[in-house]
XYZ file of C-alpha atoms in Angstrom:
717
model
C 114.185 81.187 102.305
C 117.416 79.765 100.710
C 117.570 78.368 97.087
C 117.715 74.573 98.708
C 114.895 75.261 100.948
C 112.751 76.370 97.928
C 113.990 73.544 95.963
C 113.178 71.041 98.708
C 109.331 72.669 98.973
C 108.896 72.664 95.246
C 110.010 68.848 95.328
C 107.735 68.128 98.327
C 104.824 69.807 96.217
C 105.322 67.639 93.509
C 105.279 64.602 95.396
C 101.830 65.639 96.926
C 100.357 66.217 93.802
C 101.394 62.967 92.364
C 99.766 61.274 95.230
C 96.898 62.977 94.766
C 96.473 62.271 91.303
C 97.320 58.527 91.784
C 94.643 58.531 94.636
C 92.396 59.857 92.486
C 93.281 57.835 89.341
C 92.908 54.610 91.419
C 89.450 55.803 92.627
C 88.049 56.482 89.267
C 89.923 54.034 87.325
C 88.783 50.973 89.051
C 85.274 52.643 89.590
C 85.398 52.368 93.009
C 82.811 55.183 93.312
C 80.024 52.714 92.086
C 80.656 51.225 95.793
C 79.458 54.847 97.039
C 75.771 54.303 96.822
C 73.185 53.261 99.201
C 72.520 49.779 97.934
C 76.073 48.980 98.196
C 76.278 50.278 101.651
C 73.596 48.278 102.643
C 74.744 45.163 101.046
C 78.269 45.540 102.814
C 76.349 45.752 106.195
C 74.543 42.848 105.816
C 77.549 40.625 104.523
C 80.056 41.957 106.984
C 78.076 41.788 110.225
C 79.536 38.418 111.492
C 83.312 39.236 110.517
C 83.040 42.451 112.412
C 81.390 40.752 115.363
C 84.472 38.541 115.692
C 87.406 41.097 114.537
C 85.682 44.255 116.159
C 89.044 45.862 116.945
C 90.549 45.573 113.486
C 87.466 46.418 111.741
C 86.997 49.672 113.500
C 90.611 50.373 112.382
C 90.223 49.512 108.739
C 87.008 51.749 108.699
C 88.988 54.816 110.807
C 91.829 54.800 108.099
C 89.235 54.465 105.490
C 87.350 57.490 106.499
C 90.518 59.225 107.035
C 91.631 58.976 103.342
C 88.309 59.725 102.120
C 87.982 62.943 103.512
C 91.645 63.605 103.487
C 91.358 63.444 99.499
C 87.919 64.809 99.321
C 86.615 61.726 97.673
C 82.915 61.045 97.469
C 80.832 58.713 99.941
C 81.659 60.518 103.333
C 78.059 60.638 104.164
C 77.234 57.045 102.916
C 80.481 56.067 104.970
C 79.034 57.567 107.918
C 75.563 55.734 107.614
C 77.747 52.524 107.363
C 79.770 53.403 110.874
C 76.151 53.899 112.363
C 75.083 50.510 111.022
C 78.276 48.400 111.473
C 79.406 49.651 115.038
C 76.061 51.390 116.458
C 75.457 54.703 117.625
C 78.027 54.813 120.367
C 81.427 53.544 118.666
C 80.209 54.754 115.264
C 80.167 58.461 116.575
C 83.536 57.670 118.402
C 85.121 56.729 115.555
C 83.605 58.865 112.924
C 83.877 62.404 114.866
C 87.535 61.755 115.252
C 88.069 60.382 111.491
C 86.028 63.133 109.868
C 88.231 65.919 111.869
C 91.409 64.196 111.138
C 90.685 63.908 107.526
C 89.489 67.349 107.181
C 92.368 68.740 108.933
C 94.470 66.617 106.562
C 92.768 68.176 103.384
C 93.105 71.610 105.110
C 96.916 71.062 105.371
C 97.135 70.033 101.573
C 95.246 73.063 100.474
C 97.297 75.299 102.700
C 100.871 73.705 101.526
C 99.882 73.469 97.981
C 97.812 76.723 97.423
C 97.746 79.234 100.136
C 101.115 80.586 99.096
C 100.037 81.303 95.350
C 96.430 82.682 96.293
C 97.701 85.060 99.087
C 100.498 86.367 96.258
C 98.020 86.885 93.668
C 94.869 87.883 95.385
C 96.820 89.187 98.707
C 95.271 92.850 98.671
C 91.538 91.778 98.024
C 92.107 88.963 100.784
C 93.323 91.635 103.353
C 89.472 92.030 104.389
C 89.019 88.275 104.584
C 92.285 87.613 106.554
C 91.206 90.181 108.993
C 88.014 89.065 109.273
C 89.248 85.344 110.016
C 91.588 86.688 112.469
C 88.856 88.137 114.468
C 85.696 85.909 113.859
C 87.177 82.840 112.164
C 86.656 80.418 114.515
C 82.926 81.370 114.817
C 82.401 81.632 111.240
C 83.923 77.914 110.796
C 81.691 76.502 113.515
C 78.686 77.798 111.782
C 79.476 76.324 108.654
C 80.354 72.751 110.423
C 77.115 72.917 111.808
C 75.405 72.754 108.575
C 75.762 69.378 107.014
C 74.375 70.204 103.630
C 77.250 72.538 102.876
C 80.086 70.905 101.215
C 82.558 69.924 103.789
C 85.093 69.184 101.489
C 85.016 72.564 100.270
C 84.856 74.241 103.636
C 88.314 72.006 104.200
C 90.110 73.683 100.986
C 88.956 77.069 101.475
C 89.868 77.241 105.085
C 93.199 76.124 104.067
C 93.504 79.432 102.121
C 93.184 81.754 105.143
C 95.144 82.403 107.946
C 93.229 80.366 110.662
C 95.699 78.189 112.698
C 95.570 74.335 112.042
C 94.884 73.786 115.988
C 91.668 76.129 115.819
C 90.770 74.518 112.470
C 90.560 70.839 114.150
C 89.306 71.668 117.291
C 86.216 73.712 115.903
C 85.757 70.878 113.335
C 85.792 68.404 116.237
C 83.215 70.426 117.801
C 80.856 71.746 115.147
C 80.652 68.653 113.092
C 79.641 66.589 116.151
C 75.945 67.416 115.969
C 75.486 66.616 112.282
C 77.851 63.780 112.552
C 75.456 62.458 115.231
C 72.226 62.678 113.257
C 74.103 60.707 110.188
C 75.578 58.016 112.374
C 71.735 57.886 114.371
C 70.308 57.315 110.838
C 72.985 54.558 110.113
C 71.610 52.729 112.693
C 68.482 52.296 110.951
C 70.155 51.599 107.602
C 68.415 48.582 106.775
C 65.055 50.514 107.023
C 66.201 53.503 104.475
C 65.389 53.277 101.060
C 67.127 56.427 99.723
C 69.030 59.218 100.985
C 65.940 61.359 100.888
C 64.989 59.397 104.114
C 67.878 61.293 106.085
C 67.846 64.182 103.775
C 63.877 64.893 104.277
C 62.676 68.741 104.544
C 62.143 68.276 107.862
C 65.269 66.965 108.928
C 67.318 69.393 107.114
C 65.171 72.176 108.391
C 65.880 71.079 111.769
C 69.649 70.900 111.072
C 69.489 74.323 109.195
C 67.623 75.744 112.445
C 70.561 74.309 114.340
C 72.930 76.058 112.265
C 71.589 79.620 113.398
C 72.293 78.447 116.980
C 75.970 80.092 116.976
C 74.525 83.401 115.583
C 72.133 83.627 118.134
C 74.605 82.736 120.624
C 76.690 85.390 119.456
C 73.774 87.928 119.595
C 73.252 86.612 123.246
C 76.698 86.874 124.077
C 76.968 90.604 122.686
C 73.985 91.413 124.663
C 75.384 90.021 127.854
C 78.974 91.567 126.980
C 77.000 94.956 126.439
C 75.288 94.592 129.518
C 78.395 93.834 131.582
C 80.331 96.767 130.071
C 77.462 99.169 130.703
C 77.173 97.672 134.411
C 78.648 100.124 136.341
C 76.520 102.968 135.363
C 72.959 104.029 135.711
C 71.250 103.980 132.100
C 68.589 106.821 132.285
C 64.836 106.139 131.255
C 64.498 109.102 129.175
C 67.246 111.314 126.908
C 67.554 115.115 126.473
C 69.075 114.340 123.238
C 69.471 111.806 120.423
C 73.227 112.707 119.920
C 75.677 115.041 121.327
C 78.838 115.541 119.204
C 81.858 116.857 120.538
C 84.343 118.753 118.427
C 83.235 121.115 115.435
C 85.557 120.087 112.796
C 84.898 118.137 109.622
C 83.413 115.202 111.004
C 81.640 116.883 114.106
C 80.133 119.213 111.415
C 79.017 116.476 108.949
C 77.552 114.071 111.779
C 75.492 117.392 113.130
C 74.050 118.204 109.723
C 73.054 114.894 108.959
C 71.380 114.279 112.339
C 69.381 117.854 112.265
C 68.425 116.477 108.400
C 66.597 113.646 109.788
C 64.990 115.775 112.452
C 66.934 114.399 115.730
C 67.876 116.387 118.660
C 71.358 117.207 118.437
C 73.881 119.243 120.347
C 77.360 120.360 118.943
C 80.100 121.353 121.432
C 83.066 122.815 120.512
C 85.546 124.569 122.986
C 87.613 126.744 120.249
C 86.306 127.804 116.664
C 83.909 125.997 114.735
C 85.305 124.482 111.478
C 88.159 122.761 113.520
C 91.714 122.402 112.433
C 90.596 122.391 108.755
C 89.403 125.918 108.473
C 91.554 127.739 111.091
C 94.969 125.967 111.184
C 94.958 123.462 108.280
C 93.668 122.947 104.614
C 92.208 126.620 104.460
C 95.181 128.733 105.639
C 97.802 126.114 104.230
C 96.265 126.597 100.638
C 95.658 130.350 101.103
C 99.701 130.693 101.788
C 100.136 128.429 98.753
C 98.312 130.383 96.488
C 100.353 133.346 97.539
C 103.407 131.383 96.736
C 102.131 130.392 93.613
C 101.491 133.807 92.544
C 104.956 134.591 93.236
C 106.373 131.812 91.234
C 104.045 132.894 88.333
C 105.633 136.105 88.371
C 108.802 134.985 88.451
C 108.271 133.217 85.165
C 106.772 135.918 83.451
C 109.834 136.473 80.992
C 108.796 132.834 79.840
C 105.550 134.250 78.571
C 106.855 137.613 76.995
C 106.280 139.711 79.791
C 108.579 141.694 81.406
C 107.918 142.410 84.888
C 109.861 142.312 88.186
C 108.857 141.592 91.815
C 109.714 144.455 93.937
C 108.535 143.380 97.284
C 106.635 140.681 99.359
C 104.884 142.255 102.050
C 104.723 139.130 104.401
C 102.334 140.866 106.820
C 99.761 141.130 104.113
C 100.251 137.797 102.905
C 99.123 136.441 106.604
C 96.576 138.975 106.535
C 95.097 137.775 103.171
C 95.098 134.317 104.970
C 92.924 135.480 107.636
C 90.550 137.087 105.309
C 90.151 134.061 103.583
C 89.425 132.162 106.859
C 86.685 134.723 107.771
C 85.282 134.489 104.257
C 84.960 130.654 104.435
C 83.782 130.998 108.362
C 80.074 131.267 107.599
C 79.575 128.104 106.096
C 80.556 126.484 109.266
C 79.229 129.155 111.655
C 76.973 128.703 114.977
C 74.246 130.652 112.916
C 74.068 128.575 109.775
C 74.162 125.516 111.850
C 71.461 126.893 114.636
C 69.349 127.683 111.440
C 69.553 123.823 110.522
C 68.297 123.094 113.907
C 71.428 121.872 115.473
C 72.173 123.293 119.220
C 75.746 124.653 118.971
C 77.526 125.426 122.389
C 80.765 127.117 122.987
C 82.324 125.335 125.986
C 84.171 122.161 127.293
C 82.607 119.052 127.328
C 83.015 116.081 129.607
C 81.697 112.564 129.270
C 80.439 111.283 132.623
C 79.296 108.201 131.377
C 77.875 106.714 127.999
C 74.773 108.906 128.157
C 75.750 111.845 130.329
C 77.913 114.924 129.033
C 78.794 117.786 131.442
C 78.882 120.982 129.269
C 79.686 123.769 131.702
C 77.143 123.881 134.631
C 74.517 121.469 132.830
C 74.647 117.770 132.413
C 72.788 116.511 129.438
C 71.569 112.952 128.449
C 71.917 111.354 125.277
C 71.240 108.528 123.522
C 74.646 108.415 121.492
C 77.840 110.344 121.540
C 80.232 111.292 118.613
C 83.519 112.116 119.432
C 85.224 114.220 116.870
C 87.973 115.991 118.925
C 90.454 116.010 116.081
C 94.280 115.864 116.476
C 97.037 117.999 117.356
C 100.690 118.519 116.033
C 103.239 116.039 117.560
C 105.973 117.938 119.406
C 109.055 115.676 119.692
C 111.598 115.545 122.742
C 114.627 116.721 121.066
C 117.068 118.035 123.353
C 116.900 121.996 123.309
C 113.953 122.154 121.454
C 112.055 124.428 124.319
C 114.942 126.707 123.882
C 114.310 127.760 120.297
C 111.679 129.286 118.565
C 109.594 126.445 116.983
C 105.946 126.891 115.064
C 103.474 123.982 114.251
C 100.418 123.990 112.105
C 98.455 125.335 114.736
C 101.088 128.357 115.387
C 102.334 129.128 111.985
C 99.348 131.343 111.178
C 100.308 133.944 114.054
C 103.455 135.070 112.089
C 103.809 138.725 111.424
C 107.299 138.593 110.201
C 108.837 136.302 107.566
C 111.558 134.092 108.862
C 114.744 134.708 106.646
C 115.749 131.310 107.612
C 113.389 128.320 108.197
C 114.304 124.947 109.002
C 111.546 122.397 108.260
C 111.437 118.979 110.231
C 109.542 116.093 108.404
C 109.303 115.179 104.565
C 105.487 114.275 104.344
C 102.805 116.309 102.871
C 102.730 119.390 105.349
C 106.410 119.496 105.398
C 106.742 119.474 101.562
C 104.019 122.242 100.989
C 105.083 124.561 103.645
C 108.823 124.379 102.530
C 108.143 125.099 99.145
C 105.562 127.979 99.935
C 108.086 129.625 102.352
C 111.085 129.400 99.601
C 108.816 130.983 96.950
C 108.158 133.627 99.128
C 111.847 134.543 99.692
C 112.811 132.360 103.000
C 116.002 130.279 102.863
C 114.588 126.939 103.521
C 116.025 123.581 104.929
C 114.093 120.481 104.950
C 115.243 117.417 106.949
C 113.684 114.259 106.826
C 114.906 110.866 108.425
C 113.782 108.537 105.563
C 115.125 107.986 102.029
C 112.824 109.995 100.079
C 110.175 112.604 100.954
C 106.596 111.872 100.856
C 107.536 108.232 101.986
C 103.988 106.237 100.804
C 104.422 107.638 97.111
C 106.228 105.890 94.229
C 109.758 106.978 93.453
C 109.286 108.407 90.071
C 106.542 110.515 91.397
C 108.152 111.977 94.167
C 111.332 112.837 91.946
C 109.423 115.395 89.903
C 107.975 117.122 93.113
C 111.676 117.004 94.874
C 112.996 118.492 91.398
C 110.654 121.509 91.779
C 111.191 121.726 95.440
C 114.991 122.145 94.969
C 114.555 124.818 91.989
C 112.583 126.955 94.267
C 115.585 127.259 96.891
C 114.322 124.082 99.078
C 117.760 122.485 100.808
C 116.603 118.759 101.257
C 118.709 116.640 103.277
C 117.229 112.847 103.422
C 118.490 109.911 105.659
C 119.066 112.901 108.597
C 117.286 113.888 111.760
C 117.989 116.342 114.323
C 119.510 115.135 117.235
C 119.602 118.497 119.243
C 119.120 122.406 119.475
C 121.394 124.760 120.027
C 120.566 128.369 121.327
C 123.783 130.565 121.375
C 122.749 134.067 122.234
C 119.944 133.982 120.307
C 121.537 132.380 117.257
C 119.735 129.293 116.646
C 120.867 125.834 115.124
C 120.195 122.118 114.783
C 122.906 119.453 115.263
C 121.898 116.913 112.419
C 122.711 113.196 113.040
C 125.472 113.603 110.429
C 127.260 115.633 112.449
C 126.468 118.946 110.006
C 124.892 122.220 111.715
C 122.076 124.080 110.467
C 121.031 127.853 111.300
C 117.515 129.019 111.535
C 115.682 131.520 112.850
C 112.449 129.601 113.155
C 111.880 126.086 113.080
C 108.653 124.282 111.479
C 107.624 121.101 113.052
C 105.717 118.831 110.473
C 106.234 115.415 111.964
C 102.868 114.154 112.198
C 99.634 114.282 114.440
C 98.802 113.074 117.803
C 94.844 112.081 118.138
C 92.985 114.175 120.956
C 91.757 111.438 123.266
C 92.455 113.101 126.629
C 91.057 116.100 128.766
C 87.195 114.937 127.777
C 86.061 112.343 130.024
C 87.264 109.163 127.848
C 89.975 108.047 130.425
C 87.150 107.247 133.165
C 85.476 105.175 130.530
C 88.500 102.867 129.861
C 87.513 103.584 126.316
C 89.924 101.314 124.012
C 92.853 103.086 122.456
C 95.041 101.629 119.588
C 98.738 101.320 119.886
C 98.925 104.556 117.495
C 96.677 106.499 120.285
C 93.825 106.562 118.188
C 90.263 105.867 119.481
C 89.581 102.053 118.496
C 86.703 101.903 116.213
C 84.823 98.809 114.311
C 83.730 99.009 111.026
C 80.660 101.064 112.031
C 82.618 103.642 113.671
C 81.557 102.246 117.068
C 84.175 102.589 119.804
C 84.346 99.660 122.785
C 81.310 101.197 124.332
C 78.892 100.842 121.306
C 76.802 104.127 121.731
C 79.751 106.158 121.599
C 81.220 106.930 117.938
C 84.631 108.440 116.741
C 85.370 110.130 113.553
C 88.099 111.757 111.807
C 91.642 112.281 112.998
C 90.739 111.183 116.578
C 90.262 107.614 115.058
C 92.014 107.336 111.946
C 92.665 105.467 109.898
C 93.433 108.159 107.428
C 93.731 111.920 108.926
C 92.123 113.646 106.040
C 89.127 116.338 106.104
C 87.430 114.410 103.299
C 87.487 111.041 105.332
C 86.397 112.589 108.372
C 83.278 113.875 106.469
C 82.902 110.444 104.933
C 83.304 108.703 108.525
C 80.682 111.091 109.725
C 77.865 109.934 107.378
C 78.089 106.448 108.885
C 78.458 107.361 112.696
C 75.614 109.644 112.478
C 73.255 107.118 110.328
C 74.334 104.066 112.622
C 74.134 105.998 115.785
C 70.381 106.953 115.005
C 69.304 104.404 113.108
C 71.571 101.189 113.845
C 68.644 99.389 115.817
C 67.029 99.066 112.588
C 70.090 98.928 109.719
C 73.663 99.457 110.368
C 76.399 100.329 107.410
C 79.743 99.608 107.728
C 82.284 102.480 106.659
C 83.472 102.151 102.791
C 87.415 102.782 102.770
C 87.640 101.059 99.108
C 88.337 104.385 96.942
C 89.974 107.183 99.037
C 91.774 110.134 97.256
C 94.463 111.982 98.765
C 96.368 115.243 97.304
C 99.711 116.867 97.984
C 99.605 120.475 97.313
C 102.871 121.298 96.199
C 103.972 122.503 92.738
C 103.357 120.309 90.741
C 100.587 118.696 92.934
C 100.748 114.762 93.626
C 97.562 113.237 93.540
C 96.594 109.455 94.348
C 93.704 107.269 94.552
C 93.899 103.561 95.235
C 97.009 101.562 95.092
C 100.601 103.172 93.703
C 103.025 100.791 92.071
C 105.180 100.243 95.249
C 102.204 99.053 97.152
C 101.224 96.624 94.213
C 104.484 95.077 94.286
C 104.502 94.611 97.932
C 101.016 92.941 97.968
C 102.152 90.875 95.023
C 99.435 91.893 92.541
C 99.472 90.948 89.035
C 99.240 94.377 87.726
C 100.035 96.364 84.690
C 101.483 100.187 84.442
C 100.572 102.335 81.889
C 101.641 106.187 81.780
C 101.084 109.309 80.083
C 103.909 112.278 80.145
C 102.206 115.459 80.687
C 104.873 117.251 78.540
C 102.740 115.624 75.316
C 99.438 117.306 76.217
C 98.621 120.468 74.238
C 96.909 122.473 76.898
C 100.084 121.588 79.298
C 102.377 123.005 76.456
C 100.337 126.144 76.030
C 100.158 126.699 79.509
C 103.819 126.118 80.333
C 103.087 123.472 82.674
C 104.367 120.399 81.336
C 106.077 118.813 84.499
C 104.898 115.487 85.558
C 102.499 112.383 84.382
C 99.395 110.111 84.825
C 100.070 106.828 85.952
C 97.513 103.950 86.059
C 97.707 100.592 87.687
C 95.496 98.264 86.354
C 94.812 94.432 86.660
C 96.733 92.102 84.503
C 95.030 91.588 81.458
C 92.178 93.851 82.613
C 91.315 97.686 82.072
C 90.102 97.295 85.767
C 91.786 100.316 87.257
C 93.559 99.471 90.961
C 94.945 102.809 91.421
C 96.092 106.178 89.813
C 99.212 108.557 90.473
C 98.960 111.900 88.953
C 101.743 114.397 89.391
C 100.994 117.544 87.506
C 99.321 121.227 87.800
C 95.930 120.940 89.203
C 96.761 116.837 89.450
C 93.775 116.968 92.176
C 91.417 118.071 89.932
C 92.545 115.689 87.366
C 92.223 112.611 89.819
C 88.448 113.055 90.412
C 87.697 111.207 87.208
C 89.496 108.446 88.338
C 87.934 108.243 91.778
C 84.375 108.295 90.284
C 85.542 105.134 87.857
C 87.006 103.438 90.625
C 83.835 103.797 92.712
C 81.434 102.488 90.479
C 83.862 100.207 88.621
C 84.318 101.584 85.448
C 87.494 100.852 83.564
C 90.127 102.272 81.210
C 87.893 101.521 78.285
C 84.922 103.863 79.745
C 87.562 106.652 80.189
C 88.492 105.942 76.728
C 85.380 106.201 75.369
C 84.469 109.408 77.029
C 84.498 112.868 75.395
C 87.063 115.296 76.952
C 86.860 118.906 75.848
C 90.182 119.855 73.878
C 92.260 121.602 74.827
C 92.042 120.741 78.858
C 94.318 119.278 80.996
C 91.751 116.545 81.620
C 92.576 114.971 77.958
C 95.591 113.310 79.996
C 93.273 110.806 81.486
C 91.925 110.107 78.006
C 95.286 109.682 76.490
C 96.568 107.504 79.199
C 93.705 105.245 78.630
C 94.425 105.195 74.813
C 98.115 104.169 76.123
C 96.491 101.193 77.663
C 94.218 100.404 74.667
C 97.340 100.141 72.396
C 99.446 98.402 74.973
C 96.713 95.578 74.961
C 95.455 95.783 71.373
C 94.387 92.242 69.965
C 97.444 91.420 67.731
C 95.954 88.409 66.303
C 92.602 89.605 65.565
C 94.247 92.516 64.174
C 96.339 90.595 61.976
C 92.959 89.062 60.550
C 91.505 92.454 60.171
C 94.519 93.557 57.987
C 93.881 90.403 55.961
C 90.475 91.554 55.445
C 91.470 94.965 54.390
C 93.991 93.659 51.932
C 91.343 91.662 50.501
C 88.831 94.352 50.249
C 91.371 96.195 48.217
C 91.166 93.866 45.612
C 87.903 95.250 44.079
């Protein structure tokens, strides 16, 4: 918007506000409210009857305009004016006039609210209104229709509040026109009996209001009936079994599948868990566990390299890469029993190693047998994205699935992607002695994180020897007699022995029967789910990487609880998945941990916020350990200790984040963190000190000035 447009809009708003103030001033200045009483309305009916009979068209026009003005400016008296319309014009004409006048007036109030207030409200509370906006986009018409059917609910308030949402003006008018019709008809009919009414209680009697409230639940009943009809139609092409072999069949034994199975077995349901590869899924076998084991070995190398800093004379003579990779496999084997068939079978879970194929919403083919089940949970995870870059098939490339098969360390490693996985692997291999080049097409690594946090991580990656090429991408790969190189978009060429692809993950939605079910898939290639983890076929649930929205192991486990409980007990009570507080950690050195919004997201959402920071180099424990890189940054609501988000860059940042995750989950502010005793000397004291910084930045200066005077007085003896 140009400056002139902005000035013109501001001028228009001032005019509208002036008009509203003028109308209210006239209304209350001339005490026009005195006429908004049943006695005055009845008197007006009695004195104007003859005039209306002679000038009916003009009287209708004046009444119509008056009604639009009163409702448009949210003035009192609309109910009484509705009664008057019935008394003056009869049921037919009265209903016609008032039905359209009320909808037009309501739309006028709606537009004024939208023009004057919506931008401000959305800017100030944008992040908190996201859920409401999404809900209005999905069911706004139905919600408004329900409110319109309850005439005891203040309509002027509905008009104003709806103006703050994203419902279209056209839909608002049409839904209001239809939704208010029944209630308007009741009041217009009551107005035809105006001469016999002695008080508003005559029309607002318990019996009448009860009838109207019952009428208001009609759309909810209709919605339920429609849902049942839609569901029956959705299932129409399949024959539903009369009996089921299982309460639940789970496809995929990663984090989401294992937790779903655990919960199902714990509540004594009959559950089958099917996995075609290895129990534990990606996290145990190719993801979290092996990558952290690799990072630990790389960290050991870095620690030894810093030994002189701590007064120790030591030298690394050799890094046995084969032993490093062997240790990773040993770590996996040590953890395997936690996710094993033996353990889950002992819990009561039937574990099958086989391929599953969903035949219909209740039947799953596993090997030669077909099992029936009340519910299905899809937890098939995701796989690394393999880009269609020319020449890729002619060079040796690795993904997070195949990296762990290496027995010989690549002297030159090219890493594509600057996300968490790319940064972790790049730094680890550089520390182990590989020459690493990392290419990222965006302008910074870890694109979702704050620039100041990423800068600390990037500096350490470069200190470890990683060559970082930002704003670049590979145009093609070249294989010249076994010599591999990548041609970049800037024209440079990078030689390598292996290329590691860290360009994201693609959901596993094919190969086990979903295609035949026409299950809804999102634009991102994920299984579409609702807030209860249900897919477009309600008795089929999806959790973890296959459904998103976050591809994190702990989120998959979190979703699995909701999927299992909703599947098994949804007929009694369903629970919406809670995504309010989701922590995440990038395990570089130093670690970058975050929960809630960061500073960049707070700006984009237009939040009113305050940033409080504490530099780790001031912390006693960090100084003793020689781990002084990084900071703790807390985003709080303006003029409040409410925590909106935290970003930590430090050694063991993931551990430090837990305190803030707990605080945000249970709505504890920085004052509570400050008032908590933290042991000395520990890294956790950083959380206390950042809370102390917030307290000093928000100290009550006026009160302290009076306290200072009090102490000065007390020194007089």
